[in-house]
Coordinates of C-alpha atoms and ligand atoms in Angstrom, one line a residue:
X15 CA -154.9 -49.6 -60.5
X16 CA -156.5 -46.5 -62.0
X17 CA -156.7 -45.0 -58.5
X18 CA -153.1 -45.7 -57.8
X19 CA -152.1 -44.0 -61.0
X20 CA -154.2 -41.0 -60.1
X21 CA -152.6 -40.7 -56.7
X22 CA -149.2 -41.0 -58.3
X23 CA -150.0 -38.3 -60.8
X24 CA -151.3 -36.0 -58.1
X25 CA -148.2 -36.4 -55.9
X26 CA -146.0 -35.6 -58.9
X27 CA -148.1 -32.5 -59.5
X28 CA -147.8 -31.3 -55.9
X29 CA -144.1 -32.0 -55.8
X30 CA -143.7 -30.1 -59.0
X31 CA -145.6 -27.0 -57.7
X32 CA -143.6 -27.0 -54.5
X33 CA -140.3 -27.3 -56.4
X34 CA -141.5 -24.5 -58.6
X35 CA -141.9 -22.0 -55.7
X36 CA -138.6 -20.3 -55.3
X37 CA -137.2 -20.2 -51.8
X38 CA -135.3 -17.1 -50.7
X39 CA -133.1 -17.0 -47.7
X40 CA -133.4 -13.9 -45.5
X41 CA -131.0 -13.0 -42.7
X42 CA -132.0 -11.3 -39.5
X43 CA -130.6 -10.7 -36.0
X44 CA -133.3 -12.0 -33.7
X45 CA -132.8 -10.1 -30.4
X46 CA -134.4 -6.9 -31.7
X47 CA -138.0 -7.0 -30.4
X48 CA -140.6 -6.2 -31.6
X49 CA -139.0 -6.5 -35.1
X50 CA -137.3 -9.8 -34.7
X51 CA -137.0 -12.1 -31.7
X52 CA -137.5 -15.8 -30.9
X53 CA -140.4 -17.7 -29.3
X54 CA -139.8 -20.5 -26.8
X55 CA -139.3 -22.9 -29.7
X56 CA -136.6 -20.7 -31.3
X57 CA -138.8 -19.7 -34.2
X58 CA -138.1 -16.2 -35.4
X59 CA -141.2 -14.0 -34.7
X60 CA -141.9 -10.3 -34.9
X61 CA -143.0 -7.4 -37.2
X62 CA -140.2 -8.0 -39.8
X63 CA -140.9 -11.8 -39.8
X64 CA -144.6 -11.2 -40.4
X65 CA -143.8 -8.6 -43.1
X66 CA -141.4 -10.8 -45.1
X67 CA -143.7 -13.9 -44.8
X68 CA -146.7 -11.8 -46.0
X69 CA -144.6 -10.5 -49.0
X70 CA -143.6 -14.1 -49.8
X71 CA -147.2 -15.1 -49.8
X72 CA -148.2 -12.2 -52.0
X73 CA -145.4 -13.0 -54.5
X74 CA -145.6 -16.8 -54.3
X75 CA -142.1 -17.5 -52.9
X76 CA -141.0 -19.5 -49.9
X77 CA -139.3 -17.6 -47.1
X78 CA -136.5 -19.0 -45.0
X79 CA -135.3 -16.9 -42.1
X80 CA -131.7 -17.3 -40.9
X81 CA -130.6 -15.8 -37.6
X82 CA -127.1 -14.3 -37.4
X83 CA -125.1 -11.4 -36.0
X84 CA -126.2 -8.0 -37.3
X85 CA -122.8 -7.1 -38.7
X86 CA -122.7 -10.4 -40.7
X87 CA -125.9 -9.5 -42.8
X88 CA -124.4 -7.4 -45.5
X89 CA -121.2 -9.5 -45.9
X90 CA -123.5 -12.6 -46.2
X91 CA -125.5 -11.0 -49.0
X92 CA -122.3 -9.9 -50.8
X93 CA -121.0 -13.5 -50.7
X94 CA -124.5 -14.8 -51.7
X95 CA -125.0 -16.9 -48.6
X96 CA -128.2 -14.9 -48.2
X97 CA -130.6 -13.6 -50.8
X98 CA -131.7 -10.7 -48.6
X99 CA -132.0 -9.4 -45.1
X100 CA -134.8 -7.9 -43.0
X101 CA -133.6 -6.7 -39.6
X102 CA -134.8 -3.2 -38.9
X103 CA -132.1 -2.1 -41.3
X104 CA -131.9 1.7 -41.7
X105 CA -131.6 2.9 -45.2
X106 CA -128.3 4.8 -45.5
X107 CA -126.2 6.1 -48.3
X108 CA -123.2 4.2 -47.1
X109 CA -125.0 0.9 -47.1
X110 CA -126.7 1.6 -50.4
X111 CA -123.2 1.6 -52.0
X112 CA -123.0 -2.1 -51.1
X113 CA -126.5 -3.5 -51.3
X114 CA -129.9 -2.6 -52.7
X115 CA -132.7 -1.3 -50.5
X116 CA -136.5 -1.8 -51.1
X117 CA -138.9 1.1 -50.6
X118 CA -139.1 2.1 -47.0
X119 CA -141.5 0.1 -44.8
X120 CA -141.0 1.5 -41.3
X121 CA -140.3 5.1 -40.0
X122 CA -137.9 4.8 -37.1
X123 CA -135.5 7.0 -35.1
X124 CA -132.8 6.8 -32.4
X125 CA -133.1 7.5 -28.7
X126 CA -131.1 7.0 -25.5
X127 CA -131.9 4.9 -22.5
X128 CA -130.4 5.7 -19.1
X129 CA -130.6 4.4 -15.6
X130 CA -133.6 5.8 -13.8
X131 CA -131.3 7.0 -10.9
X132 CA -129.5 9.3 -13.4
X133 CA -132.7 11.0 -14.6
X134 CA -131.8 14.4 -13.3
X135 CA -128.2 14.2 -14.3
X136 CA -129.0 13.4 -18.0
X137 CA -132.0 15.4 -19.2
X138 CA -130.9 16.0 -22.7
X139 CA -128.8 13.9 -25.2
X140 CA -126.1 16.6 -25.0
X141 CA -125.7 16.0 -21.3
X142 CA -124.1 12.7 -22.4
X143 CA -121.3 14.3 -24.3
X144 CA -118.6 13.3 -21.9
X145 CA -120.1 9.9 -21.0
X146 CA -119.3 6.3 -22.0
X147 CA -122.1 5.0 -24.2
X148 CA -123.2 1.5 -25.2
X149 CA -124.6 0.4 -28.6
X150 CA -124.9 -2.5 -30.9
X151 CA -122.0 -3.0 -33.3
X152 CA -122.4 -1.9 -36.9
X153 CA -125.6 0.0 -36.3
X154 CA -126.7 3.6 -36.8
X155 CA -127.2 3.7 -33.0
X156 CA -123.4 3.1 -32.7
X157 CA -122.7 5.9 -35.2
X158 CA -125.0 8.3 -33.3
X159 CA -123.3 7.4 -30.1
X160 CA -119.9 8.2 -31.7
X161 CA -121.3 11.6 -32.6
X162 CA -122.7 12.3 -29.1
X163 CA -119.6 11.4 -27.1
X164 CA -117.0 9.5 -29.1
X165 CA -116.6 7.1 -26.1
X166 CA -118.5 4.0 -27.2
X167 CA -118.6 0.4 -26.2
X168 CA -120.1 -1.8 -28.9
X169 CA -121.8 -5.2 -28.3
X170 CA -123.1 -7.9 -30.6
X171 CA -126.7 -7.5 -29.4
X172 CA -128.9 -4.7 -27.9
X173 CA -129.7 -6.9 -24.8
X174 CA -126.0 -7.1 -24.0
X175 CA -125.7 -3.3 -24.3
X176 CA -128.6 -3.0 -21.8
X177 CA -126.9 -5.4 -19.4
X178 CA -123.8 -3.3 -19.6
X179 CA -125.8 -0.2 -18.7
X180 CA -127.3 -1.9 -15.7
X181 CA -123.8 -3.0 -14.6
X182 CA -122.7 0.7 -14.9
X183 CA -120.3 -0.1 -17.7
X184 CA -121.8 2.8 -19.5
X185 CA -124.2 5.7 -18.9
X186 CA -126.6 5.2 -21.8
X187 CA -127.7 2.8 -24.5
X188 CA -128.1 4.5 -27.9
X189 CA -130.4 2.5 -30.1
X190 CA -133.5 2.5 -32.3
X191 CA -136.4 4.2 -30.5
X192 CA -139.2 1.6 -31.1
X193 CA -136.9 -1.2 -29.7
X194 CA -136.0 1.0 -26.7
X195 CA -139.7 1.7 -26.0
X196 CA -140.6 -2.0 -26.4
X197 CA -137.8 -2.9 -24.0
X198 CA -139.1 -0.4 -21.4
X199 CA -142.7 -1.6 -21.8
X200 CA -141.9 -5.3 -21.6
X201 CA -139.1 -5.3 -19.0
X202 CA -140.2 -6.3 -15.6
X203 CA -137.8 -4.0 -13.7
X204 CA -138.2 -0.3 -14.0
X205 CA -134.6 0.7 -13.5
X206 CA -134.4 2.4 -16.9
X207 CA -135.9 5.5 -18.5
X208 CA -135.7 7.1 -21.9
X209 CA -134.3 10.6 -22.5
X210 CA -137.4 11.9 -24.3
X211 CA -135.5 13.3 -27.3
X212 CA -135.0 11.8 -30.7
X213 CA -131.5 11.8 -32.1
X214 CA -132.5 11.3 -35.7
X215 CA -135.3 10.1 -38.0
X216 CA -134.7 7.0 -40.1
X217 CA -136.4 4.6 -42.4
X218 CA -136.1 0.8 -42.6
X219 CA -135.7 -1.1 -45.8
X220 CA -135.2 -4.7 -46.8
X221 CA -131.9 -5.4 -48.5
X222 CA -130.8 -7.6 -51.4
X223 CA -127.8 -8.2 -53.5
X224 CA -127.6 -5.4 -56.1
X225 CA -127.4 -7.9 -58.9
X226 CA -130.6 -9.6 -57.8
X227 CA -133.0 -7.1 -59.4
X228 CA -135.6 -9.8 -59.8
X229 CA -135.9 -10.3 -56.0
X230 CA -135.8 -6.6 -55.3
X231 CA -138.7 -6.1 -57.7
X232 CA -140.7 -8.9 -56.1
X233 CA -140.1 -7.4 -52.6
X234 CA -141.3 -3.9 -53.7
X235 CA -144.3 -5.4 -55.6
X236 CA -145.1 -7.5 -52.5
X237 CA -144.9 -4.6 -50.2
X238 CA -147.3 -2.7 -52.4
X239 CA -149.7 -5.6 -52.5
X240 CA -149.8 -6.1 -48.7
X241 CA -150.3 -2.3 -48.2
X242 CA -153.2 -2.5 -50.6
X243 CA -154.9 -5.6 -49.2
X244 CA -154.7 -4.4 -45.6
X245 CA -152.2 -7.1 -44.4
X246 CA -149.5 -4.4 -43.7
X247 CA -151.8 -2.4 -41.5
X248 CA -152.8 -5.6 -39.6
X249 CA -149.2 -6.4 -38.9
X250 CA -148.5 -2.9 -37.7
X251 CA -151.5 -3.0 -35.4
X252 CA -150.5 -6.4 -34.0
X253 CA -147.1 -5.3 -32.9
X254 CA -147.5 -1.7 -32.1
X255 CA -151.2 -1.6 -30.9
X256 CA -151.7 1.5 -33.0
X257 CA -152.4 2.2 -36.7
X258 CA -149.4 3.1 -38.8
Ligands
LIG11 N1 -131.7 0.4 -37.5 C1 -130.4 0.2 -37.0 C2 -129.4 0.0 -38.1 O1 -129.8 -0.3 -39.2 C3 -130.3 -1.0 -36.0 C4 -130.7 -2.3 -36.6 C5 -130.5 -3.5 -35.7 O2 -129.9 -3.5 -34.7 N2 -131.2 -4.6 -36.1 O3 -128.2 0.1 -37.9

């Protein structure tokens, strides 16, 4: 009898502590390796997934990751369907009018990938000024492509843009450089190359609703903690094979 009571009391306790840990829902677009992609069981994995889970651990909140189109992330935060988003999102003034950004957590930039056969034809980004370009919709890559040539086809995902490049529907994919390099390194066919020139430098931040200052503060505090306890560096090394 006594034992049964103890068991009952313990399970109430653990149910209580679980219910006590806040769960935050973060959106991402999981075809953006190595930042976010899926394993063979459809779990979201990658640099961003590791970062947000480590922050959750440091700040004692539960993390739920929801996969959705990139251009749905900000609208879903504005309508409170998501608490936040981590998706290799570049900090920009325009976006900062709508949502709040954490401190920067990754230095990125934009580059162009072309077909290897066109290597001599397109040696510099400006050589693409009259070409049709491919990019992911709603991204800074799409904005850069519009500045380069103005003739841009946009796709829901980066892999679709690469398929279009291969099918000769465009002459280059303009996209975040670390994702381009990961694509070149992991792709089995070598029919693509990068124009070795950076279009612009950018920083990634995690976004939240502007009204949710509590979550923003937890994210910044968690980022600081994981930098201090070495977790951040471990995650960087795991996905990029080099120190930050
Ligand atoms: N960094 C780019 C942007 O914020 C691309 C992000 C992405 O496609 N996930 O627009």
